[in-house]
Short mmCIF file of C-alpha atoms in Angstrom, two decimals:
data_model
loop_
_atom_site.label_atom_id
_atom_site.label_comp_id
_atom_site.label_asym_id
_atom_site.label_seq_id
_atom_site.Cartn_x
_atom_site.Cartn_y
_atom_site.Cartn_z
CA MET O 935 -16.83 -17.86 13.03
CA LEU O 936 -13.82 -18.54 10.81
CA GLY O 937 -14.01 -21.18 8.11
CA PRO O 938 -11.55 -24.05 7.58
CA SER O 939 -7.84 -23.41 7.25
CA ALA O 940 -5.14 -25.09 5.19
CA HIS O 941 -2.33 -23.55 7.23
CA ILE O 942 0.06 -26.00 8.82
CA ASP O 943 1.96 -23.05 10.29
CA THR O 944 -0.82 -21.45 12.32
CA PHE O 945 1.06 -18.29 13.36
CA SER O 946 -1.21 -15.89 11.48
CA ARG O 947 -4.53 -17.27 12.66
CA ASP O 948 -3.15 -17.66 16.18
CA ASN O 949 -2.34 -13.94 16.23
CA LEU O 950 -5.63 -12.58 14.93
CA PRO O 951 -7.29 -10.08 17.27
CA PRO O 952 -9.81 -11.50 19.76
CA ALA O 953 -13.32 -11.68 18.36
CA ALA O 954 -14.49 -8.91 20.70
CA GLU O 955 -11.94 -6.51 19.16
CA LEU O 956 -12.81 -7.17 15.52
CA PRO O 957 -14.95 -4.81 13.45
CA ASP O 958 -18.36 -5.84 12.18
CA PHE O 959 -17.85 -7.41 8.77
CA ARG O 960 -20.70 -6.77 6.34
CA LEU O 961 -20.31 -9.61 3.85
CA ALA O 962 -23.71 -9.64 2.15
CA GLY O 963 -23.23 -9.96 -1.60
CA PHE O 964 -19.63 -11.16 -1.31
CA ASP O 965 -20.06 -14.90 -1.43
CA TYR O 966 -17.06 -17.18 -1.99
CA PRO O 967 -16.54 -20.92 -1.45
CA GLU O 968 -14.99 -22.01 1.86
CA ARG O 969 -11.87 -23.12 -0.02
CA LEU O 970 -10.38 -20.24 -1.96
CA ASN O 971 -6.89 -19.41 -3.21
CA VAL O 972 -6.83 -15.88 -4.57
CA ALA O 973 -3.74 -16.51 -6.73
CA VAL O 974 -5.54 -19.33 -8.54
CA GLU O 975 -8.52 -17.05 -9.13
CA LEU O 976 -6.28 -14.41 -10.75
CA THR O 977 -4.33 -16.81 -13.01
CA ASP O 978 -5.43 -20.41 -13.63
CA ARG O 979 -9.10 -19.53 -13.31
CA MET O 980 -8.73 -16.70 -15.82
CA VAL O 981 -7.22 -19.12 -18.34
CA GLN O 982 -10.15 -21.47 -17.76
CA LYS O 983 -12.49 -18.56 -18.46
CA GLY O 984 -10.91 -18.02 -21.87
CA PHE O 985 -8.49 -15.18 -21.12
CA GLY O 986 -5.33 -17.23 -21.70
CA ASP O 987 -4.18 -15.21 -24.72
CA ASN O 988 -5.05 -11.83 -23.22
CA THR O 989 -2.16 -9.68 -22.04
CA ALA O 990 -1.92 -9.78 -18.24
CA LEU O 991 1.31 -7.91 -17.47
CA ILE O 992 3.42 -5.42 -19.39
CA GLY O 993 6.85 -4.57 -18.07
CA ASN O 994 10.56 -4.56 -18.78
CA GLY O 995 9.93 -4.38 -22.50
CA ARG O 996 7.65 -7.39 -22.92
CA ARG O 997 4.07 -8.56 -22.57
CA ARG O 998 3.01 -11.66 -20.69
CA THR O 999 -0.32 -13.37 -21.33
CA TYR O 1000 -2.53 -14.92 -18.66
CA LYS O 1001 -1.35 -18.38 -19.81
CA GLU O 1002 2.28 -17.32 -19.49
CA LEU O 1003 1.66 -15.82 -16.06
CA THR O 1004 -0.14 -18.97 -14.93
CA ASP O 1005 2.69 -21.24 -16.09
CA TRP O 1006 5.33 -18.92 -14.62
CA THR O 1007 3.71 -18.75 -11.20
CA ASN O 1008 3.11 -22.50 -11.12
CA ARG O 1009 6.81 -23.16 -11.80
CA LEU O 1010 7.80 -20.69 -9.09
CA ALA O 1011 5.34 -22.19 -6.62
CA ARG O 1012 6.79 -25.65 -7.23
CA ALA O 1013 10.28 -24.31 -6.60
CA LEU O 1014 9.19 -22.68 -3.35
CA VAL O 1015 7.62 -25.88 -2.07
CA GLU O 1016 10.08 -28.45 -3.40
CA ASN O 1017 13.37 -26.58 -3.06
CA TYR O 1018 12.79 -24.08 -0.25
CA GLY O 1019 10.39 -25.98 1.95
CA VAL O 1020 7.55 -23.44 1.98
CA ARG O 1021 4.61 -24.79 3.93
CA PRO O 1022 1.08 -23.41 4.15
CA GLY O 1023 0.99 -20.52 6.59
CA ASN O 1024 4.70 -19.67 6.41
CA ARG O 1025 5.35 -15.97 5.93
CA VAL O 1026 7.34 -15.10 2.80
CA LEU O 1027 8.77 -11.64 2.26
CA VAL O 1028 9.04 -10.25 -1.28
CA ARG O 1029 11.31 -7.28 -2.02
CA ALA O 1030 11.31 -5.62 -5.44
CA ALA O 1031 10.27 -2.59 -7.38
CA ASN O 1032 7.10 -2.70 -9.48
CA ASN O 1033 7.83 -5.32 -12.12
CA PRO O 1034 6.18 -8.51 -13.43
CA ALA O 1035 8.58 -10.71 -11.47
CA MET O 1036 7.39 -9.24 -8.18
CA VAL O 1037 3.78 -9.96 -9.11
CA ALA O 1038 4.76 -13.50 -10.12
CA CYS O 1039 6.56 -14.14 -6.81
CA TRP O 1040 3.59 -12.80 -4.83
CA LEU O 1041 1.18 -15.04 -6.74
CA ALA O 1042 3.47 -18.08 -6.53
CA ALA O 1043 3.95 -17.81 -2.79
CA THR O 1044 0.19 -17.39 -2.40
CA LYS O 1045 -0.42 -20.52 -4.48
CA ALA O 1046 1.96 -22.36 -2.14
CA GLY O 1047 -0.29 -21.31 0.75
CA ALA O 1048 2.16 -18.79 2.18
CA VAL O 1049 1.26 -15.49 3.82
CA VAL O 1050 3.01 -12.87 1.70
CA VAL O 1051 4.67 -9.71 2.97
CA ASN O 1052 5.44 -7.37 0.06
CA THR O 1053 8.03 -4.71 0.89
CA MET O 1054 9.25 -1.54 -0.76
CA PRO O 1055 12.73 -1.41 -2.31
CA MET O 1056 13.53 1.80 -0.44
CA LEU O 1057 13.44 0.19 3.01
CA ARG O 1058 16.73 -0.15 4.85
CA ALA O 1059 18.03 -3.12 6.86
CA GLY O 1060 16.72 -1.79 10.17
CA GLU O 1061 13.22 -1.24 8.79
CA LEU O 1062 13.22 -4.66 7.15
CA GLY O 1063 14.34 -6.18 10.45
CA GLN O 1064 11.31 -4.77 12.24
CA ILE O 1065 9.02 -6.37 9.65
CA VAL O 1066 10.83 -9.72 9.78
CA ASP O 1067 10.66 -9.76 13.58
CA LYS O 1068 6.98 -8.84 13.72
CA ALA O 1069 5.92 -11.48 11.17
CA ARG O 1070 8.60 -14.05 12.06
CA ILE O 1071 9.70 -14.47 8.48
CA ALA O 1072 12.18 -17.24 7.62
CA LEU O 1073 12.28 -16.87 3.82
CA ALA O 1074 12.67 -13.75 1.70
CA LEU O 1075 12.55 -13.48 -2.09
CA CYS O 1076 14.50 -10.52 -3.40
CA ASP O 1077 15.24 -8.90 -6.74
CA THR O 1078 18.97 -9.53 -7.13
CA ARG O 1079 19.50 -5.80 -7.78
CA LEU O 1080 18.26 -5.04 -4.26
CA MET O 1081 19.95 -7.68 -2.13
CA ASP O 1082 22.31 -5.59 -0.01
CA GLU O 1083 19.92 -4.26 2.63
CA LEU O 1084 18.11 -7.58 2.99
CA VAL O 1085 21.36 -9.52 3.31
CA ALA O 1086 22.48 -7.02 5.95
CA CYS O 1087 19.17 -7.57 7.75
CA ALA O 1088 19.58 -11.35 7.65
CA LYS O 1089 23.06 -11.28 9.20
CA ASP O 1090 21.79 -10.18 12.59
CA ASN O 1091 18.23 -11.49 12.48
CA ARG O 1092 17.11 -14.52 14.46
CA PHE O 1093 14.20 -15.38 12.17
CA LEU O 1094 15.37 -14.75 8.60
CA GLU O 1095 17.11 -17.93 7.47
CA GLN O 1096 17.14 -17.66 3.67
CA VAL O 1097 17.34 -14.80 1.17
CA VAL O 1098 16.73 -16.11 -2.34
CA GLY O 1099 17.34 -13.95 -5.40
CA PHE O 1100 15.05 -13.62 -8.41
CA ASP O 1101 15.61 -11.64 -11.59
CA GLY O 1102 13.43 -8.54 -11.69
CA THR O 1103 14.34 -7.98 -15.35
CA ALA O 1104 13.05 -10.08 -18.23
CA ASN O 1105 16.13 -12.34 -18.28
CA HIS O 1106 15.10 -14.97 -15.67
CA ASP O 1107 18.76 -15.21 -14.66
CA ALA O 1108 18.86 -15.71 -10.90
CA GLU O 1109 18.74 -18.63 -8.48
CA LEU O 1110 14.96 -18.84 -8.09
CA ASP O 1111 14.34 -18.39 -11.82
CA ARG O 1112 16.83 -21.06 -12.85
CA ILE O 1113 15.29 -23.59 -10.47
CA ALA O 1114 11.75 -22.68 -11.55
CA LEU O 1115 12.61 -23.19 -15.22
CA THR O 1116 13.29 -26.87 -14.48
CA LYS O 1117 9.79 -27.38 -13.07
CA PRO O 1118 6.62 -28.44 -14.88
CA VAL O 1119 3.97 -25.79 -15.52
CA ARG O 1120 1.28 -27.60 -13.55
CA PHE O 1121 0.96 -27.11 -9.81
CA GLU O 1122 -1.79 -28.14 -7.43
CA ALA O 1123 -2.22 -24.96 -5.43
CA VAL O 1124 -2.87 -25.24 -1.72
CA ALA O 1125 -6.61 -25.28 -1.03
CA THR O 1126 -6.49 -22.39 1.39
CA GLY O 1127 -9.61 -21.25 3.19
CA ARG O 1128 -11.34 -18.03 2.25
CA ASP O 1129 -10.66 -16.99 5.86
CA ASP O 1130 -6.97 -17.88 5.76
CA VAL O 1131 -4.61 -14.92 5.95
CA ALA O 1132 -3.10 -14.34 2.51
CA LEU O 1133 -1.33 -11.02 2.97
CA LEU O 1134 0.29 -8.95 5.69
CA GLY O 1135 0.30 -5.27 4.84
CA PHE O 1136 2.66 -3.25 7.00
CA THR O 1137 1.96 0.30 8.05
CA SER O 1138 4.10 2.32 10.44
CA GLY O 1139 1.44 4.50 12.04
CA THR O 1140 2.45 7.69 13.80
CA THR O 1141 4.78 5.97 16.26
CA GLY O 1142 7.09 4.49 13.65
CA VAL O 1143 6.55 1.04 15.21
CA PRO O 1144 5.22 -1.13 12.38
CA LYS O 1145 1.76 -2.64 12.47
CA ALA O 1146 0.89 -5.65 10.34
CA THR O 1147 -2.60 -5.62 8.86
CA MET O 1148 -3.97 -9.09 8.13
CA HIS O 1149 -6.00 -9.71 5.00
CA PHE O 1150 -7.78 -12.94 4.04
CA HIS O 1151 -7.97 -14.54 0.60
CA ARG O 1152 -11.57 -13.35 0.31
CA ASP O 1153 -10.58 -9.78 1.16
CA LEU O 1154 -8.37 -9.55 -1.92
CA LEU O 1155 -11.30 -10.49 -4.14
CA ILE O 1156 -13.75 -8.26 -2.26
CA ILE O 1157 -11.90 -5.06 -3.16
CA ALA O 1158 -12.04 -6.04 -6.83
CA ASP O 1159 -15.64 -7.23 -6.78
CA GLY O 1160 -16.62 -4.10 -4.87
CA TYR O 1161 -14.60 -0.99 -5.70
CA ALA O 1162 -13.08 -2.07 -9.04
CA LYS O 1163 -16.41 -3.34 -10.36
CA ASP O 1164 -18.68 -0.75 -8.77
CA VAL O 1165 -16.62 2.40 -9.30
CA LEU O 1166 -14.20 1.60 -12.13
CA GLY O 1167 -16.34 -0.79 -14.17
CA VAL O 1168 -13.22 -2.71 -15.27
CA THR O 1169 -13.41 -4.67 -18.53
CA PRO O 1170 -10.90 -6.93 -20.32
CA ASP O 1171 -10.11 -4.00 -22.63
CA ASP O 1172 -8.68 -1.87 -19.83
CA VAL O 1173 -4.98 -1.16 -19.42
CA PHE O 1174 -3.86 -0.02 -15.96
CA VAL O 1175 -0.94 2.26 -15.14
CA GLY O 1176 0.14 3.82 -11.85
CA SER O 1177 2.80 4.92 -9.44
CA PRO O 1178 2.01 3.37 -6.02
CA PRO O 1179 4.37 0.56 -4.99
CA LEU O 1180 2.95 -2.95 -5.13
CA ALA O 1181 4.11 -3.20 -1.52
CA PHE O 1182 1.28 -0.78 -0.65
CA THR O 1183 -2.17 -2.32 -0.69
CA PHE O 1184 -3.26 0.67 -2.80
CA GLY O 1185 -0.73 -0.36 -5.45
CA LEU O 1186 -1.31 -4.11 -5.18
CA GLY O 1187 -5.03 -3.57 -5.71
CA GLY O 1188 -4.79 -1.01 -8.47
CA LEU O 1189 -1.91 -2.55 -10.41
CA ALA O 1190 -2.35 -6.29 -9.89
CA ILE O 1191 -5.59 -7.51 -8.29
CA PHE O 1192 -8.01 -5.27 -10.18
CA PRO O 1193 -6.71 -5.91 -13.71
CA LEU O 1194 -6.11 -9.62 -13.16
CA ARG O 1195 -9.57 -10.16 -11.69
CA PHE O 1196 -11.26 -8.93 -14.89
CA GLY O 1197 -8.91 -10.08 -17.65
CA ALA O 1198 -7.38 -6.64 -18.16
CA ALA O 1199 -3.71 -5.68 -18.47
CA ALA O 1200 -1.37 -3.99 -16.00
CA THR O 1201 1.65 -1.94 -17.04
CA LEU O 1202 4.33 -1.97 -14.36
CA LEU O 1203 6.98 0.71 -14.00
CA GLU O 1204 10.00 0.40 -11.74
CA ASN O 1205 10.41 4.16 -11.92
CA ALA O 1206 6.90 5.53 -12.13
CA SER O 1207 7.81 9.17 -12.61
CA PRO O 1208 5.12 11.31 -14.23
CA ALA O 1209 7.23 11.44 -17.41
CA ASN O 1210 7.45 7.65 -17.54
CA MET O 1211 3.75 7.32 -16.86
CA VAL O 1212 2.96 9.69 -19.71
CA GLU O 1213 5.16 7.56 -21.99
CA ILE O 1214 3.35 4.36 -20.96
CA ILE O 1215 -0.08 5.92 -21.39
CA GLU O 1216 0.79 6.99 -24.92
CA THR O 1217 2.54 3.74 -25.88
CA TYR O 1218 0.00 1.25 -24.53
CA ARG O 1219 -3.10 3.47 -24.64
CA ALA O 1220 -3.66 3.03 -20.91
CA THR O 1221 -7.23 3.56 -19.76
CA ILE O 1222 -7.06 3.66 -15.93
CA SER O 1223 -4.40 5.42 -13.89
CA PHE O 1224 -3.66 5.27 -10.15
CA THR O 1225 -1.46 7.99 -8.73
CA ALA O 1226 -1.29 10.96 -6.38
CA PRO O 1227 -2.30 14.57 -7.13
CA THR O 1228 1.36 15.58 -7.53
CA ALA O 1229 1.66 13.32 -10.58
CA TYR O 1230 -1.58 14.60 -12.09
CA ARG O 1231 -0.17 18.13 -11.86
CA ALA O 1232 2.86 17.01 -13.87
CA MET O 1233 0.66 15.19 -16.37
CA LEU O 1234 -1.33 18.39 -16.92
CA THR O 1235 1.91 20.14 -17.79
CA ALA O 1236 2.78 17.33 -20.21
CA MET O 1237 -0.58 17.76 -21.93
CA ASP O 1238 0.20 21.45 -22.34
CA ALA O 1239 3.37 20.37 -24.11
CA GLY O 1240 1.37 18.26 -26.57
CA ARG O 1241 1.38 14.79 -25.01
CA ASP O 1242 -1.66 12.64 -25.79
CA LEU O 1243 -3.40 11.19 -22.72
CA SER O 1244 -6.78 10.87 -24.36
CA SER O 1245 -6.87 7.07 -23.90
CA LEU O 1246 -7.42 7.49 -20.15
CA ARG O 1247 -11.05 6.96 -19.26
CA ILE O 1248 -10.55 7.04 -15.48
CA ALA O 1249 -7.98 8.81 -13.31
CA VAL O 1250 -7.95 7.65 -9.67
CA SER O 1251 -6.40 9.79 -6.96
CA ALA O 1252 -5.68 8.69 -3.41
CA GLY O 1253 -2.97 8.97 -0.81
CA GLU O 1254 -3.53 12.67 -0.16
CA THR O 1255 -6.30 15.20 -0.64
CA LEU O 1256 -7.00 16.14 -4.25
CA PRO O 1257 -6.81 19.95 -4.53
CA ALA O 1258 -9.77 21.51 -6.32
CA PRO O 1259 -7.55 23.36 -8.88
CA VAL O 1260 -6.03 20.06 -10.04
CA PHE O 1261 -9.48 18.49 -10.37
CA ASN O 1262 -10.80 21.49 -12.29
CA ASP O 1263 -7.79 21.73 -14.62
CA TRP O 1264 -7.92 18.01 -15.38
CA LEU O 1265 -11.65 18.15 -16.10
CA ALA O 1266 -11.16 21.19 -18.35
CA LYS O 1267 -8.35 19.54 -20.34
CA THR O 1268 -9.68 15.99 -20.61
CA GLY O 1269 -13.42 16.32 -20.14
CA LYS O 1270 -13.19 13.55 -17.52
CA PRO O 1271 -13.02 13.90 -13.74
CA ILE O 1272 -10.32 12.64 -11.41
CA LEU O 1273 -11.97 10.23 -8.99
CA ASP O 1274 -10.78 11.13 -5.52
CA GLY O 1275 -11.10 8.46 -2.85
CA ILE O 1276 -9.83 7.38 0.52
CA GLY O 1277 -8.53 4.01 1.61
CA ALA O 1278 -6.38 2.61 4.39
CA THR O 1279 -3.98 -0.30 4.73
CA GLU O 1280 -6.20 -1.53 7.55
CA MET O 1281 -9.21 -1.55 5.22
CA LEU O 1282 -7.08 -2.92 2.34
CA HIS O 1283 -8.23 -0.42 -0.29
CA ILE O 1284 -10.55 2.47 -1.14
CA PHE O 1285 -13.85 2.52 0.78
CA ILE O 1286 -15.16 6.03 -0.03
CA SER O 1287 -14.95 7.39 -3.55
CA ASN O 1288 -16.40 9.69 -6.13
CA ARG O 1289 -17.92 8.04 -9.20
CA LEU O 1290 -18.13 9.03 -12.83
CA ASP O 1291 -21.89 9.45 -12.52
CA ASP O 1292 -21.97 10.69 -8.94
CA LEU O 1293 -19.30 13.13 -7.88
CA ALA O 1294 -18.87 16.32 -5.93
CA PRO O 1295 -15.70 18.30 -6.75
CA GLY O 1296 -13.66 18.91 -3.62
CA SER O 1297 -15.20 15.94 -1.82
CA THR O 1298 -14.03 12.37 -1.27
CA GLY O 1299 -17.40 11.07 -2.40
CA LYS O 1300 -19.68 8.42 -0.91
CA PRO O 1301 -19.09 4.91 0.47
CA VAL O 1302 -18.16 2.17 -1.99
CA HIS O 1303 -20.58 -0.74 -2.46
CA GLY O 1304 -20.75 -2.78 0.74
CA TYR O 1305 -19.42 -0.05 3.05
CA GLU O 1306 -21.11 2.44 5.32
CA ALA O 1307 -19.46 5.48 6.89
CA ARG O 1308 -20.36 8.11 9.43
CA VAL O 1309 -18.73 11.06 11.17
CA VAL O 1310 -18.68 10.61 14.94
CA ASP O 1311 -17.57 12.33 18.14
CA GLU O 1312 -15.29 10.92 20.85
CA ASN O 1313 -18.21 8.89 22.20
CA MET O 1314 -18.93 7.29 18.80
CA LYS O 1315 -22.13 9.32 18.47
CA GLU O 1316 -22.83 10.56 14.94
CA VAL O 1317 -22.41 14.33 14.68
CA PRO O 1318 -24.75 16.63 12.72
CA ARG O 1319 -24.11 17.12 9.00
CA GLY O 1320 -21.58 19.88 8.39
CA THR O 1321 -19.72 19.16 11.64
CA VAL O 1322 -16.11 17.98 11.76
CA GLY O 1323 -15.64 14.66 13.49
CA ARG O 1324 -13.86 11.32 13.30
CA LEU O 1325 -14.45 9.10 10.29
CA ALA O 1326 -15.88 5.69 11.20
CA VAL O 1327 -16.40 3.01 8.56
CA ARG O 1328 -17.44 -0.62 8.34
CA GLY O 1329 -18.02 -3.06 5.51
CA PRO O 1330 -16.75 -6.32 4.01
CA THR O 1331 -13.10 -5.56 4.92
CA GLY O 1332 -11.72 -4.18 8.16
CA CYS O 1333 -8.85 -3.88 10.57
CA ARG O 1334 -7.15 -6.98 11.93
CA TYR O 1335 -3.77 -6.11 13.41
CA LEU O 1336 -1.30 -8.90 14.02
CA ALA O 1337 -0.93 -9.20 17.82
CA ASP O 1338 -1.12 -5.47 18.44
CA GLU O 1339 -2.78 -3.61 21.30
CA ARG O 1340 -3.52 -0.74 18.91
CA GLN O 1341 -6.40 -2.86 17.58
CA ARG O 1342 -8.50 -1.56 20.45
CA SER O 1343 -8.08 2.06 19.42
CA TYR O 1344 -8.64 1.45 15.69
CA VAL O 1345 -11.85 -0.55 16.17
CA ARG O 1346 -14.62 0.70 18.46
CA ASP O 1347 -18.16 -0.61 18.67
CA GLY O 1348 -17.61 -2.60 15.48
CA TRP O 1349 -16.49 0.45 13.48
CA ASN O 1350 -13.05 1.16 12.03
CA LEU O 1351 -11.69 4.56 13.06
CA THR O 1352 -9.30 5.51 10.28
CA GLY O 1353 -7.55 8.38 12.03
CA ASP O 1354 -9.06 10.96 9.68
CA SER O 1355 -11.27 13.90 10.47
CA PHE O 1356 -14.14 14.41 8.01
CA VAL O 1357 -17.29 16.41 7.39
CA GLN O 1358 -20.39 14.93 5.75
CA ASP O 1359 -22.51 17.44 3.89
CA GLU O 1360 -26.29 17.50 3.56
CA ALA O 1361 -26.13 15.64 0.26
CA GLY O 1362 -24.24 12.77 1.87
CA TYR O 1363 -20.79 13.47 0.39
CA PHE O 1364 -17.78 13.14 2.67
CA HIS O 1365 -15.15 15.90 2.82
CA PHE O 1366 -11.66 15.43 4.26
CA ALA O 1367 -10.73 17.90 7.00
CA ALA O 1368 -7.40 16.71 8.41
CA ARG O 1369 -5.52 13.78 9.84
CA SER O 1370 -6.67 13.09 13.37
CA ASP O 1371 -3.09 12.32 14.37
CA ASP O 1372 0.38 13.56 13.47
CA MET O 1373 0.95 11.41 10.40
CA ILE O 1374 2.71 13.31 7.63
CA ILE O 1375 1.33 12.52 4.18
CA SER O 1376 3.76 13.67 1.51
CA ALA O 1377 3.18 12.93 -2.19
CA GLY O 1378 1.04 9.95 -1.19
CA TYR O 1379 3.55 8.47 1.28
CA ASN O 1380 2.73 8.09 4.98
CA ILE O 1381 5.67 9.25 7.08
CA ALA O 1382 5.84 8.92 10.86
CA GLY O 1383 7.52 11.93 12.43
CA PRO O 1384 9.01 9.99 15.37
CA GLU O 1385 10.80 7.66 12.97
CA VAL O 1386 12.51 10.61 11.24
CA GLU O 1387 13.39 12.08 14.63
CA ALA O 1388 14.96 8.80 15.68
CA ALA O 1389 17.09 8.76 12.52
CA LEU O 1390 18.25 12.34 13.08
CA LEU O 1391 19.15 11.64 16.69
CA THR O 1392 21.64 8.98 15.63
CA HIS O 1393 23.83 11.75 14.16
CA ALA O 1394 26.40 13.24 16.51
CA ASP O 1395 25.58 16.80 15.39
CA VAL O 1396 21.98 16.58 16.66
CA LEU O 1397 21.25 17.31 20.31
CA GLU O 1398 17.45 17.42 20.08
CA CYS O 1399 14.89 17.50 17.29
CA ALA O 1400 11.20 17.54 16.51
CA VAL O 1401 9.62 16.67 13.17
CA ILE O 1402 6.32 18.01 11.85
CA GLY O 1403 4.46 18.14 8.56
CA VAL O 1404 4.00 21.50 6.87
CA ALA O 1405 1.79 22.38 3.92
CA ASP O 1406 3.37 22.27 0.48
CA ALA O 1407 1.77 23.19 -2.83
CA GLU O 1408 3.42 20.37 -4.75
CA ARG O 1409 3.51 17.47 -2.28
CA GLY O 1410 0.56 18.22 -0.01
CA GLN O 1411 2.89 18.17 2.97
CA ILE O 1412 6.63 17.97 3.46
CA VAL O 1413 8.69 16.78 6.42
CA GLN O 1414 10.14 19.67 8.38
CA ALA O 1415 12.78 19.09 11.07
CA HIS O 1416 13.38 21.54 13.91
CA ILE O 1417 16.87 20.78 15.21
CA VAL O 1418 18.91 21.81 18.23
CA LEU O 1419 22.54 21.25 17.25
CA ALA O 1420 25.31 19.93 19.46
CA GLU O 1421 27.68 22.52 20.83
CA GLY O 1422 30.07 23.93 18.26
CA VAL O 1423 28.17 22.74 15.16
CA VAL O 1424 27.52 25.53 12.66
CA PRO O 1425 23.83 25.92 11.69
CA ASP O 1426 24.34 26.38 7.95
CA THR O 1427 23.23 24.80 4.66
CA ASP O 1428 26.14 22.33 4.70
CA THR O 1429 25.02 21.01 8.07
CA ALA O 1430 21.43 20.77 6.86
CA LYS O 1431 22.47 18.78 3.82
CA ARG O 1432 24.68 16.52 5.91
CA LEU O 1433 21.77 15.70 8.19
CA GLN O 1434 19.38 15.18 5.26
CA ASP O 1435 21.83 12.75 3.66
CA HIS O 1436 22.20 10.95 6.98
CA VAL O 1437 18.43 10.38 7.18
CA LYS O 1438 18.36 9.14 3.59
CA ALA O 1439 21.04 6.60 4.43
CA THR O 1440 19.38 5.49 7.66
CA ILE O 1441 15.72 5.04 6.66
CA ALA O 1442 13.82 5.08 3.36
CA PRO O 1443 15.01 8.18 1.44
CA TYR O 1444 11.52 9.57 0.83
CA LYS O 1445 11.19 10.18 4.57
CA TYR O 1446 14.02 12.74 4.78
CA PRO O 1447 13.23 16.31 5.97
CA ARG O 1448 12.95 18.56 2.95
CA SER O 1449 12.93 21.55 5.28
CA VAL O 1450 15.46 21.95 8.10
CA LYS O 1451 15.18 24.68 10.70
CA PHE O 1452 17.83 25.21 13.38
CA THR O 1453 16.72 26.49 16.76
CA PRO O 1454 18.47 27.08 20.11
CA ASN O 1455 15.70 25.17 21.94
CA LEU O 1456 12.40 23.37 21.42
CA PRO O 1457 9.13 24.41 23.09
CA LYS O 1458 8.24 21.96 25.87
CA THR O 1459 5.70 21.38 28.59
CA GLN O 1460 6.72 21.37 32.25
CA THR O 1461 7.06 17.62 32.04
CA GLY O 1462 9.46 17.91 29.13
CA LYS O 1463 7.09 16.90 26.30
CA ILE O 1464 7.78 18.71 23.03
CA GLN O 1465 4.91 21.00 22.02
CA ARG O 1466 4.78 20.31 18.30
CA PHE O 1467 1.64 22.37 17.88
CA LEU O 1468 3.70 25.47 18.66
CA LEU O 1469 6.17 24.52 15.93
CA ARG O 1470 3.29 24.25 13.47
CA LYS O 1471 2.25 27.79 14.34
CA SER O 1472 5.76 29.21 13.93
#
């Protein structure tokens, strides 16, 4: 039974899955008042607790305290309500790289009672349009350096009415900033319900058709009060650094919710290359890092070159499997383990993890506080230890797709089926085996093969194509395209590069095929279905 709602625009609650299709939520120990606004808890409440002078955010060459962040977000929230007509329950899209202004806009819209949709700067107009259509978004807030694709999206979109610019640098010199600076620093945040939707996290899945995962105000606190407290043991002295985009729930948790919940500091990097992360760790003596195994490999090389990463007390890895050699090398050089874990946008954040005092190298660890997991067969029956099966998990967070029939395949018998194949050993540790579907996971990014195929097929040189993921030592997997060219097109490196550039210009650049193979025909069944498993064997 859902608690009270403050939403005037009831779109989100109206489009929750039916009760019979929801997972079992295990909420024991996660007790919050019926009225809860997560943005207030991470800002105003922290000032009330005495953290006002503590550094909250570091980015673009300056530090911002909890008091400054509170005042800033209150001004922005006032502007959203008074000047742009935001009403509780409206969806608001935010588009920016990882910077303090993006965090401020997310928090401000949340204070105004909006349902926020954070998006990556790499998305193109077509991809943004799918998100806007799915969530019926009328207002978008965009870093002025990234307006082009969103403006292009708005031109042909029936829902998106306003695109308002904010300054992602430290200058506060854009429309939203100038209006906000005229507002008082006090704002009476909307008294949202703990069961009101606060965030829509988009994930493409293997089909390329976006799914919106719906997360309540309480969910955003649960991941901090569970994983961040239980596994990371966050204190006000911690300084976070990481590479995942804030538009991913992995990044929003690790680089915003977790530090702000406990009075710690977050360093935000618009370009979170391993080299830049090393620089930040040295400069600000960062203590907790969130990134993928590829970045930890590069950081190991930096340590060999004399860089000092000794301030790190915890290194968190997720997004792809952590190779044992990387774990062993990191442990040998730092004396501290990398904590491998697994999360999902549907579950909001990490739900199985290793711990500093309980880890098994080469494993994903054990369930986080509040969660339980098991490995099951197709009939949802738990398989014997040591047997590969489907990972099923349940706990205080879980899958709620926005009006999507795929809810019925993700949730069965109250359990969330993450799409991963796992093995549980006799000691209870979980070990990743493979993706249960055809999702390509490259350097921590989820890439849907059909989406890349669709982009390739818009080029006149491509007659047919099939996209698969192939193993790669550096990135875990890379996108490989098998292409049948149109008649007369030469299958050479120039053609390959032309097609790669076309994909980069059509969809987010990280999705482009790093490997291109030309073939006279694709293997197919009698009914014409492409047999991708044969391509994987080739």
